[in-house]
mmCIF file with all atom_site columns, C-alpha atoms in Angstrom:
data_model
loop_
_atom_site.group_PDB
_atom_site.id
_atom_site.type_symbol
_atom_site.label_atom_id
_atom_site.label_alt_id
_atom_site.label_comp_id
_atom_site.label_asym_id
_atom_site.label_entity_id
_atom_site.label_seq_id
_atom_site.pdbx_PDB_ins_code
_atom_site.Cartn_x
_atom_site.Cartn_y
_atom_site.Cartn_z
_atom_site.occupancy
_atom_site.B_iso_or_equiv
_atom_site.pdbx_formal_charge
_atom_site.auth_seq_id
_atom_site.auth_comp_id
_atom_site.auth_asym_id
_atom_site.auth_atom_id
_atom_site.pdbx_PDB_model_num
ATOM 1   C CA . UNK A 1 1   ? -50.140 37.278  -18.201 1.00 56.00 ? 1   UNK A CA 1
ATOM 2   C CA . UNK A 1 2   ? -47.844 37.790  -21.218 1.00 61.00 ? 2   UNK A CA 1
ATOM 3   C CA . UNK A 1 3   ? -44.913 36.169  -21.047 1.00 67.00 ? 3   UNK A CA 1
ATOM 4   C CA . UNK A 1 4   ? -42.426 37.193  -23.963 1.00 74.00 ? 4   UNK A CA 1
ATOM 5   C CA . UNK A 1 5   ? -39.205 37.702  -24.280 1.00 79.00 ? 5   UNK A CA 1
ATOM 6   C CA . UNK A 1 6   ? -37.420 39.494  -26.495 1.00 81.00 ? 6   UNK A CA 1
ATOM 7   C CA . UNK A 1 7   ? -33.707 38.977  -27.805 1.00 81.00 ? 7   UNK A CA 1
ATOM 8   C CA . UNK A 1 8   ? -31.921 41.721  -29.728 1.00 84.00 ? 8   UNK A CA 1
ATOM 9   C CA . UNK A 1 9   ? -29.580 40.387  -32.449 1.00 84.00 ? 9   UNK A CA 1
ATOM 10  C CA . UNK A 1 10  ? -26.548 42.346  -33.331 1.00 84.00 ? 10  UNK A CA 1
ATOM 11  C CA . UNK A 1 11  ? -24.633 41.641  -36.970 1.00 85.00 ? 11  UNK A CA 1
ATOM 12  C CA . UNK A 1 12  ? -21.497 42.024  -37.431 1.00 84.00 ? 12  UNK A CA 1
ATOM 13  C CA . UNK A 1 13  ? -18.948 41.332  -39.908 1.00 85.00 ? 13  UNK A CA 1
ATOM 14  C CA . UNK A 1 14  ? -16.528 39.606  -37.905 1.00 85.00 ? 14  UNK A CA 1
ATOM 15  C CA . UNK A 1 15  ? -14.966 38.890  -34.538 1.00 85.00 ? 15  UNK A CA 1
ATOM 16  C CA . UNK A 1 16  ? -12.061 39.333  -33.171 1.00 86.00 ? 16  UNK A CA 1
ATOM 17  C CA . UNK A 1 17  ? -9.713  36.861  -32.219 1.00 85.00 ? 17  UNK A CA 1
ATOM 18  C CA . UNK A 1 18  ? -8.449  36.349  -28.892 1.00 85.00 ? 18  UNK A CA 1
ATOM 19  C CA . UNK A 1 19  ? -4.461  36.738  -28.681 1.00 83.00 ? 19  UNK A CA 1
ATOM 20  C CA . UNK A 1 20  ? -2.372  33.515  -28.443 1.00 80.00 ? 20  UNK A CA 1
ATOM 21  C CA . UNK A 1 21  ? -0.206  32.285  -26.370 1.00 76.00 ? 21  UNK A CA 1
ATOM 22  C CA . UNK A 1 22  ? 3.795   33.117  -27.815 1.00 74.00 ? 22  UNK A CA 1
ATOM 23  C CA . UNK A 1 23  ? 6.624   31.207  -26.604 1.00 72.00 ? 23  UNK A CA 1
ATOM 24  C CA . UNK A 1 24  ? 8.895   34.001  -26.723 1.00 72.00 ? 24  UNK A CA 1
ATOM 25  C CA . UNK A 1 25  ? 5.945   35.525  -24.214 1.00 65.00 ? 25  UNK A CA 1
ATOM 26  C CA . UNK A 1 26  ? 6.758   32.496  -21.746 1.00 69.00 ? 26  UNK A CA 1
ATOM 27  C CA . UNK A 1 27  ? 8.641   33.621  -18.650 1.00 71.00 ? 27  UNK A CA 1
ATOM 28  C CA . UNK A 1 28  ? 12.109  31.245  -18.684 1.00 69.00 ? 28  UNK A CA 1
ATOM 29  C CA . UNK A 1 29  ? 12.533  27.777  -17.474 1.00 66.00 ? 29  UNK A CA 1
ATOM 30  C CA . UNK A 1 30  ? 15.050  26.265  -16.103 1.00 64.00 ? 30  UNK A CA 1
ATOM 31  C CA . UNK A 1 31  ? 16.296  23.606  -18.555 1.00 65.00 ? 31  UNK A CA 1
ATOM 32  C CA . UNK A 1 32  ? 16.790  20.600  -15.686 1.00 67.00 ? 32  UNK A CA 1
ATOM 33  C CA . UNK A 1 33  ? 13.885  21.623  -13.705 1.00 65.00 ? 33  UNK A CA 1
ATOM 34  C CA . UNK A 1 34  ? 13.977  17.811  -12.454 1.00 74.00 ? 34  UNK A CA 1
ATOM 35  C CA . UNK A 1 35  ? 17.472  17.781  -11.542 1.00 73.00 ? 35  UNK A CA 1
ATOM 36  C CA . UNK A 1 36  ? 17.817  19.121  -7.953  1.00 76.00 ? 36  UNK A CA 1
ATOM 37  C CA . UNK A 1 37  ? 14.722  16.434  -7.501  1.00 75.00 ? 37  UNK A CA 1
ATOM 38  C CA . UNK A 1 38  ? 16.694  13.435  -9.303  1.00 77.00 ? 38  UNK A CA 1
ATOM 39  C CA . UNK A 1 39  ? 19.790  14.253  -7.206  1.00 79.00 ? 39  UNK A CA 1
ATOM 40  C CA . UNK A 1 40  ? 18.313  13.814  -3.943  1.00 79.00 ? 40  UNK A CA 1
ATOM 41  C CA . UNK A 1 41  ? 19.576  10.574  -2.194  1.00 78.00 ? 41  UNK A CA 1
ATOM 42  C CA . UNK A 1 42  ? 17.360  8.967   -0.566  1.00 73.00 ? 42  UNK A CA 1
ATOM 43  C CA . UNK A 1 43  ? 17.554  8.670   3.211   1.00 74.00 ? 43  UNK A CA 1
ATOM 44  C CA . UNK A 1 44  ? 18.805  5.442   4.843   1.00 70.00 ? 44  UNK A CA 1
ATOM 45  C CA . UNK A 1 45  ? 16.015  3.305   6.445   1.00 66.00 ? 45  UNK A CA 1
ATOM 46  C CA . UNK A 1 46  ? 16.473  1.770   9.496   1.00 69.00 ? 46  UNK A CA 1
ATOM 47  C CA . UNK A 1 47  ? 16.670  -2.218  10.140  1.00 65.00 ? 47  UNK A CA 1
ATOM 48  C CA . UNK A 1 48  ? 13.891  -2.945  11.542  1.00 66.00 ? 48  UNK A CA 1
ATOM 49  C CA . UNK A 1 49  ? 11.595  -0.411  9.794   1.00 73.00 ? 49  UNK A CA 1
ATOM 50  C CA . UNK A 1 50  ? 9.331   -1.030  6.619   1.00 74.00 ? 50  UNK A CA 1
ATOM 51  C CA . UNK A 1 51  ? 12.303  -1.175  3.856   1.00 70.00 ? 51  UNK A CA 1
ATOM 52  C CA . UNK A 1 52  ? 14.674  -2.065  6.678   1.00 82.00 ? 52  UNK A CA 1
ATOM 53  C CA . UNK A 1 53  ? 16.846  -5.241  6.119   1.00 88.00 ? 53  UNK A CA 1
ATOM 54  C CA . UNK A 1 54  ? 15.749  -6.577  9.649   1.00 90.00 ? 54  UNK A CA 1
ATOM 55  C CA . UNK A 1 55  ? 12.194  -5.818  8.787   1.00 92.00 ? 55  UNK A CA 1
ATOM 56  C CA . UNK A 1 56  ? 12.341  -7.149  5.088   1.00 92.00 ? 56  UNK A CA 1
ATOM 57  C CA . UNK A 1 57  ? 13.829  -10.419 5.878   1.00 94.00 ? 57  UNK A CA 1
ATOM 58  C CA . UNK A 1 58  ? 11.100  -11.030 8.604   1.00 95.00 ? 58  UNK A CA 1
ATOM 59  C CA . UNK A 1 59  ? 8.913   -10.773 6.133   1.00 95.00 ? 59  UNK A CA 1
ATOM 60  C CA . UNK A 1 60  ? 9.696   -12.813 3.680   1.00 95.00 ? 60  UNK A CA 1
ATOM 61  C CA . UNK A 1 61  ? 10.533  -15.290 6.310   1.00 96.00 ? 61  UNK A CA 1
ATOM 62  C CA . UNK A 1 62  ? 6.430   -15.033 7.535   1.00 96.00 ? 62  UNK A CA 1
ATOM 63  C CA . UNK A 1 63  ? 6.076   -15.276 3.417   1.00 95.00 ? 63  UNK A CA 1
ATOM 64  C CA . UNK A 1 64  ? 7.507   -19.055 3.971   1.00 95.00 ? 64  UNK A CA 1
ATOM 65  C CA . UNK A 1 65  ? 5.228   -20.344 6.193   1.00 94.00 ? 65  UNK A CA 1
ATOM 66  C CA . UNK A 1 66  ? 1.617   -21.567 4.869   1.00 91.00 ? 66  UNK A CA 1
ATOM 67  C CA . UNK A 1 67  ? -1.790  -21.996 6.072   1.00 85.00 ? 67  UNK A CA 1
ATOM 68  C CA . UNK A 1 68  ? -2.108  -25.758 6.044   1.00 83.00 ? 68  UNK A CA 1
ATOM 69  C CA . UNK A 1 69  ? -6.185  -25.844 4.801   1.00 81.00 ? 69  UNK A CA 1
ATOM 70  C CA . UNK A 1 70  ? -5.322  -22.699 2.554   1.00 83.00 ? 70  UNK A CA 1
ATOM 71  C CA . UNK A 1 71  ? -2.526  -23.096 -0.240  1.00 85.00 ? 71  UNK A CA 1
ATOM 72  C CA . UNK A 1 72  ? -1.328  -19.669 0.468   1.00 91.00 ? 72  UNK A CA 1
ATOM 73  C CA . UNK A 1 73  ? 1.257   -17.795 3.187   1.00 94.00 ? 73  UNK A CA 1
ATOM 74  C CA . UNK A 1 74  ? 0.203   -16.320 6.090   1.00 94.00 ? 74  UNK A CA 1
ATOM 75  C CA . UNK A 1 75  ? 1.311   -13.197 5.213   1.00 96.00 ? 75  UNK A CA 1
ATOM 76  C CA . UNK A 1 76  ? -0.351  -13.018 2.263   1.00 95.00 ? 76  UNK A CA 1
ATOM 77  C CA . UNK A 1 77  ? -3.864  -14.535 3.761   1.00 94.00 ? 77  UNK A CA 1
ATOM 78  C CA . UNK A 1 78  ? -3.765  -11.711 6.000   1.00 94.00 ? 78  UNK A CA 1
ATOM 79  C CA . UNK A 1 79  ? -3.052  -13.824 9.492   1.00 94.00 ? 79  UNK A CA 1
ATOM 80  C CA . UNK A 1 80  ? -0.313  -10.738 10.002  1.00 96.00 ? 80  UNK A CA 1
ATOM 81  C CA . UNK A 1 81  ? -1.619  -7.678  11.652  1.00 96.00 ? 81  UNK A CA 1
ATOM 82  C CA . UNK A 1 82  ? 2.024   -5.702  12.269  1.00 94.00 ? 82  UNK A CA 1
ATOM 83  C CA . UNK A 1 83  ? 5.787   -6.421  12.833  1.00 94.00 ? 83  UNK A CA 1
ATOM 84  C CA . UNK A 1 84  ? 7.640   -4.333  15.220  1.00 93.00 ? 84  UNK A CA 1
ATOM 85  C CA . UNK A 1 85  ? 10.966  -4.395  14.767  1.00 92.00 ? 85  UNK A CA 1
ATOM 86  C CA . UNK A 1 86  ? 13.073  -2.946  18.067  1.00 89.00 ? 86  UNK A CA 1
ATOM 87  C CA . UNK A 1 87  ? 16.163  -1.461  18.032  1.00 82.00 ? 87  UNK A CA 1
ATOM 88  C CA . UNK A 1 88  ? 17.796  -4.483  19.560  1.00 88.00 ? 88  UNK A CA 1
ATOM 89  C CA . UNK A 1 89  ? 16.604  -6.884  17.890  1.00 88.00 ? 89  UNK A CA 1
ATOM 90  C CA . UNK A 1 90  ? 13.470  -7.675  19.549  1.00 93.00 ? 90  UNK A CA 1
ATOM 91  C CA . UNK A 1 91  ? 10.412  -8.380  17.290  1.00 94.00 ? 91  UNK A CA 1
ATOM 92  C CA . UNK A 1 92  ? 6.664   -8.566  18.274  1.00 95.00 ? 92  UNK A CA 1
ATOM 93  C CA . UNK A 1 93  ? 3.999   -10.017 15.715  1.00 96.00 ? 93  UNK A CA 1
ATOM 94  C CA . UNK A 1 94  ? 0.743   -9.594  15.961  1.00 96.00 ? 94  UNK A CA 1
ATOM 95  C CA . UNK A 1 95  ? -1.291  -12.044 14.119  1.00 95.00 ? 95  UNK A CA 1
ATOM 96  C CA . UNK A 1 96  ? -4.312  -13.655 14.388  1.00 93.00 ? 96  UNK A CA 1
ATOM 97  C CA . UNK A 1 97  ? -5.955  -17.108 13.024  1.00 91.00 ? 97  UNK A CA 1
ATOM 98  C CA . UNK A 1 98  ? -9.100  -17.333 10.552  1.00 87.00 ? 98  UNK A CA 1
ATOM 99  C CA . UNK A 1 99  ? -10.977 -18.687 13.391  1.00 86.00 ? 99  UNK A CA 1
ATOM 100 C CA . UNK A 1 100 ? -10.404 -19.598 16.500  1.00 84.00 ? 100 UNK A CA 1
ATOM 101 C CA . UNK A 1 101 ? -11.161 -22.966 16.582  1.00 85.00 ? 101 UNK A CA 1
ATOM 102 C CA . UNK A 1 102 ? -8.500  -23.425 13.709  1.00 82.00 ? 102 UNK A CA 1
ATOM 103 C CA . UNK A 1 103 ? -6.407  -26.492 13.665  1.00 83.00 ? 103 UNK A CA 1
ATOM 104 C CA . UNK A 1 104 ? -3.237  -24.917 14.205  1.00 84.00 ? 104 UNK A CA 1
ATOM 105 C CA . UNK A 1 105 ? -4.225  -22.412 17.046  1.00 82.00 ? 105 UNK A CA 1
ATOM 106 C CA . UNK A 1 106 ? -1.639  -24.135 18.963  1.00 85.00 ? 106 UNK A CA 1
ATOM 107 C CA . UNK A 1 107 ? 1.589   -24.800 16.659  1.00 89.00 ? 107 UNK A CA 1
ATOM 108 C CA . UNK A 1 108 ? 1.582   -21.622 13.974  1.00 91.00 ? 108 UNK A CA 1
ATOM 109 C CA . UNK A 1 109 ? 2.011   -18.840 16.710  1.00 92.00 ? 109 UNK A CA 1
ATOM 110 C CA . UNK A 1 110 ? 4.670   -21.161 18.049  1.00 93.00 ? 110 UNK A CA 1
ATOM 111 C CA . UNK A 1 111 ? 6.331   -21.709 14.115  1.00 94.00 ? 111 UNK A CA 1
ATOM 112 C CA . UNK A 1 112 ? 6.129   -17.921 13.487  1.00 95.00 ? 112 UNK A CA 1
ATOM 113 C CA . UNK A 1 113 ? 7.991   -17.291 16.511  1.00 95.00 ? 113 UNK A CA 1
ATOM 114 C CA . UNK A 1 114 ? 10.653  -20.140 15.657  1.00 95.00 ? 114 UNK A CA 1
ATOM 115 C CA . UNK A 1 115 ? 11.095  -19.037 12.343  1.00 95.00 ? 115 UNK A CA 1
ATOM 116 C CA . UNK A 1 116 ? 11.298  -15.156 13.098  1.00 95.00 ? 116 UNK A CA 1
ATOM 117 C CA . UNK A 1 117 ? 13.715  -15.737 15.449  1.00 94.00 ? 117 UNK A CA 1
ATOM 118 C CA . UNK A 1 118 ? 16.196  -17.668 13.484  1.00 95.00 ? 118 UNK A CA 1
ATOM 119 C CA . UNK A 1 119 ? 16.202  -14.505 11.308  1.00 94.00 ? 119 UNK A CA 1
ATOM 120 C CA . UNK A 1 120 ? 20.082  -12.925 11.177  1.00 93.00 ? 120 UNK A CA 1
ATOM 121 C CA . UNK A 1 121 ? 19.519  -9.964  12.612  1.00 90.00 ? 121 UNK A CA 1
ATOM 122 C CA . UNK A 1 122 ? 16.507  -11.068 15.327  1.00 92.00 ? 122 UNK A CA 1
ATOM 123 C CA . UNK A 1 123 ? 17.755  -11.011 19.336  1.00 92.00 ? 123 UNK A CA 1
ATOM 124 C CA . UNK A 1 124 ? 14.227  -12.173 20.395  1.00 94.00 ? 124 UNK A CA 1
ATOM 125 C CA . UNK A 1 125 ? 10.945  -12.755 19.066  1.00 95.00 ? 125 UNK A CA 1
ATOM 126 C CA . UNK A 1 126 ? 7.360   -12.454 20.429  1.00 95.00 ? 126 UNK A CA 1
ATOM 127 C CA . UNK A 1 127 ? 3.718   -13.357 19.095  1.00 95.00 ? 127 UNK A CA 1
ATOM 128 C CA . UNK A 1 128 ? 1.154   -11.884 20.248  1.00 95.00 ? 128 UNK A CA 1
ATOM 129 C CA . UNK A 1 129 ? -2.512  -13.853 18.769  1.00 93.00 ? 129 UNK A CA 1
ATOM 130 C CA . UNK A 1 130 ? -4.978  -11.822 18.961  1.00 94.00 ? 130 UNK A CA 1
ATOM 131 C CA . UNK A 1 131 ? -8.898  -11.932 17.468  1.00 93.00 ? 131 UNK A CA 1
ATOM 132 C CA . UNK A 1 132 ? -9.658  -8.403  17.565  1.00 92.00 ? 132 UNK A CA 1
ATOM 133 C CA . UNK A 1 133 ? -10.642 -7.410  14.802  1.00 92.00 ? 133 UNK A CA 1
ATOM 134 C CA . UNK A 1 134 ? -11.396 -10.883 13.467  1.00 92.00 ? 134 UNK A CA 1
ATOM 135 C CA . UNK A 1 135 ? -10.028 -11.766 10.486  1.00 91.00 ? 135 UNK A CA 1
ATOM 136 C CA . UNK A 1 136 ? -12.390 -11.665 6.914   1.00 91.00 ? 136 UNK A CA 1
ATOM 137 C CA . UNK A 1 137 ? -11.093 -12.720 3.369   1.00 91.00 ? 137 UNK A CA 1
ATOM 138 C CA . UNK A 1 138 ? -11.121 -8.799  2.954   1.00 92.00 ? 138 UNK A CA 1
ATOM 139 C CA . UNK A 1 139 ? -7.759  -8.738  4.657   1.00 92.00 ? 139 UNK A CA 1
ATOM 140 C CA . UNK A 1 140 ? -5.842  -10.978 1.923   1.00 92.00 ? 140 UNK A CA 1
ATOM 141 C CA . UNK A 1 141 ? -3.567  -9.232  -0.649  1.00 92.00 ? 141 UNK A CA 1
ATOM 142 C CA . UNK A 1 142 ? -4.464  -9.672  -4.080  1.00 93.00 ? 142 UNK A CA 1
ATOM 143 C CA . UNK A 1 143 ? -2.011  -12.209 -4.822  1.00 90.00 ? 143 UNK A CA 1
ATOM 144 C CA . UNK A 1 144 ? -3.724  -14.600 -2.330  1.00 90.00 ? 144 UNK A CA 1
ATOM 145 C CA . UNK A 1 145 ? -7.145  -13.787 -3.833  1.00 91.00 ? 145 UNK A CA 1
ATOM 146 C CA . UNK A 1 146 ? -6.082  -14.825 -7.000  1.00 90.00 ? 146 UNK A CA 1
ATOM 147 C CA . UNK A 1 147 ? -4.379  -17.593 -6.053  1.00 87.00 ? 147 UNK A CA 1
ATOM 148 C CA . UNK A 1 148 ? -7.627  -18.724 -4.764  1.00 87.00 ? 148 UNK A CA 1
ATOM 149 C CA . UNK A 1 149 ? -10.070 -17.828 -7.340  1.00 88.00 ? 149 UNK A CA 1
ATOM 150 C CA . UNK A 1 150 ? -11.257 -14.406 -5.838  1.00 86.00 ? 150 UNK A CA 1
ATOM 151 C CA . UNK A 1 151 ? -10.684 -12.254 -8.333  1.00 77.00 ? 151 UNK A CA 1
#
């Protein structure tokens, strides 16, 4: 079996160039094309949603209160699963413990709910503990991990 190819070479004295791209060929743009986008306002966020004033100052109010074996906030370490903020002025945490033979299984649900409630804008608050899913060092922010050595 013969198994040649063949190629057939052309010469030539020169190629053409393809045609560029002219600015005075470019269809015209608005100058401000960001404008419209920069003048949006942006729309007002509830109280007790993510952004909300209710919302925000629970949060940095769960931001006070520390782990006492870990030197870092519960928040932070992950203990907080969500905040629902209602709109009169109920709030429900979920949290959880890193185990549940921790120390303070009995007085931190009962300090979150303390502190959450004295926050201006809070009618009631409830914690709900939970252990589903159970809690891994996965769940800290990256300020905790670092904190700790973990990055």
């Amino acid at each position: 079996m013969n198994d040649e190819r063949s190629f057939k070479v052309e010469e030539v004295d020169a190629v053409t160039p393809p045609p560029r791209a002219r600015v005075e060929d470019a269809e015209p743009r608005r100058r401000d094309y960001l404008g419209d986008f920069l003048a949006q306002k942006p729309e007002p966020v509830g109280g007790g949603e993510p952004g909300g004033d209710v919302y925000e100052a629970v949060i940095t109010s769960l931001k006070e209160i520390y782990d006492p074996e870990i030197p870092v906030n519960i928040y932070d370490l992950g203990l907080i699963y969500g905040v629902d903020v209602g709109d009169n002025g109920h709030v429900a945490v979920t949290m959880t413990l890193t185990t549940p033979n921790c120390p303070v299984a009995e007085s931190m649900p009962a300090e979150v709910e303390l502190r959450v409630g004295a926050v201006p804008g809070v009618a009631t608050a409830d914690v709900n503990l939970v252990w589903d899913p159970p809690w891994d060092p996965q769940k800290m922010s990256d300020d905790a991990k670092l904190e700790l050595g973990m990055l």
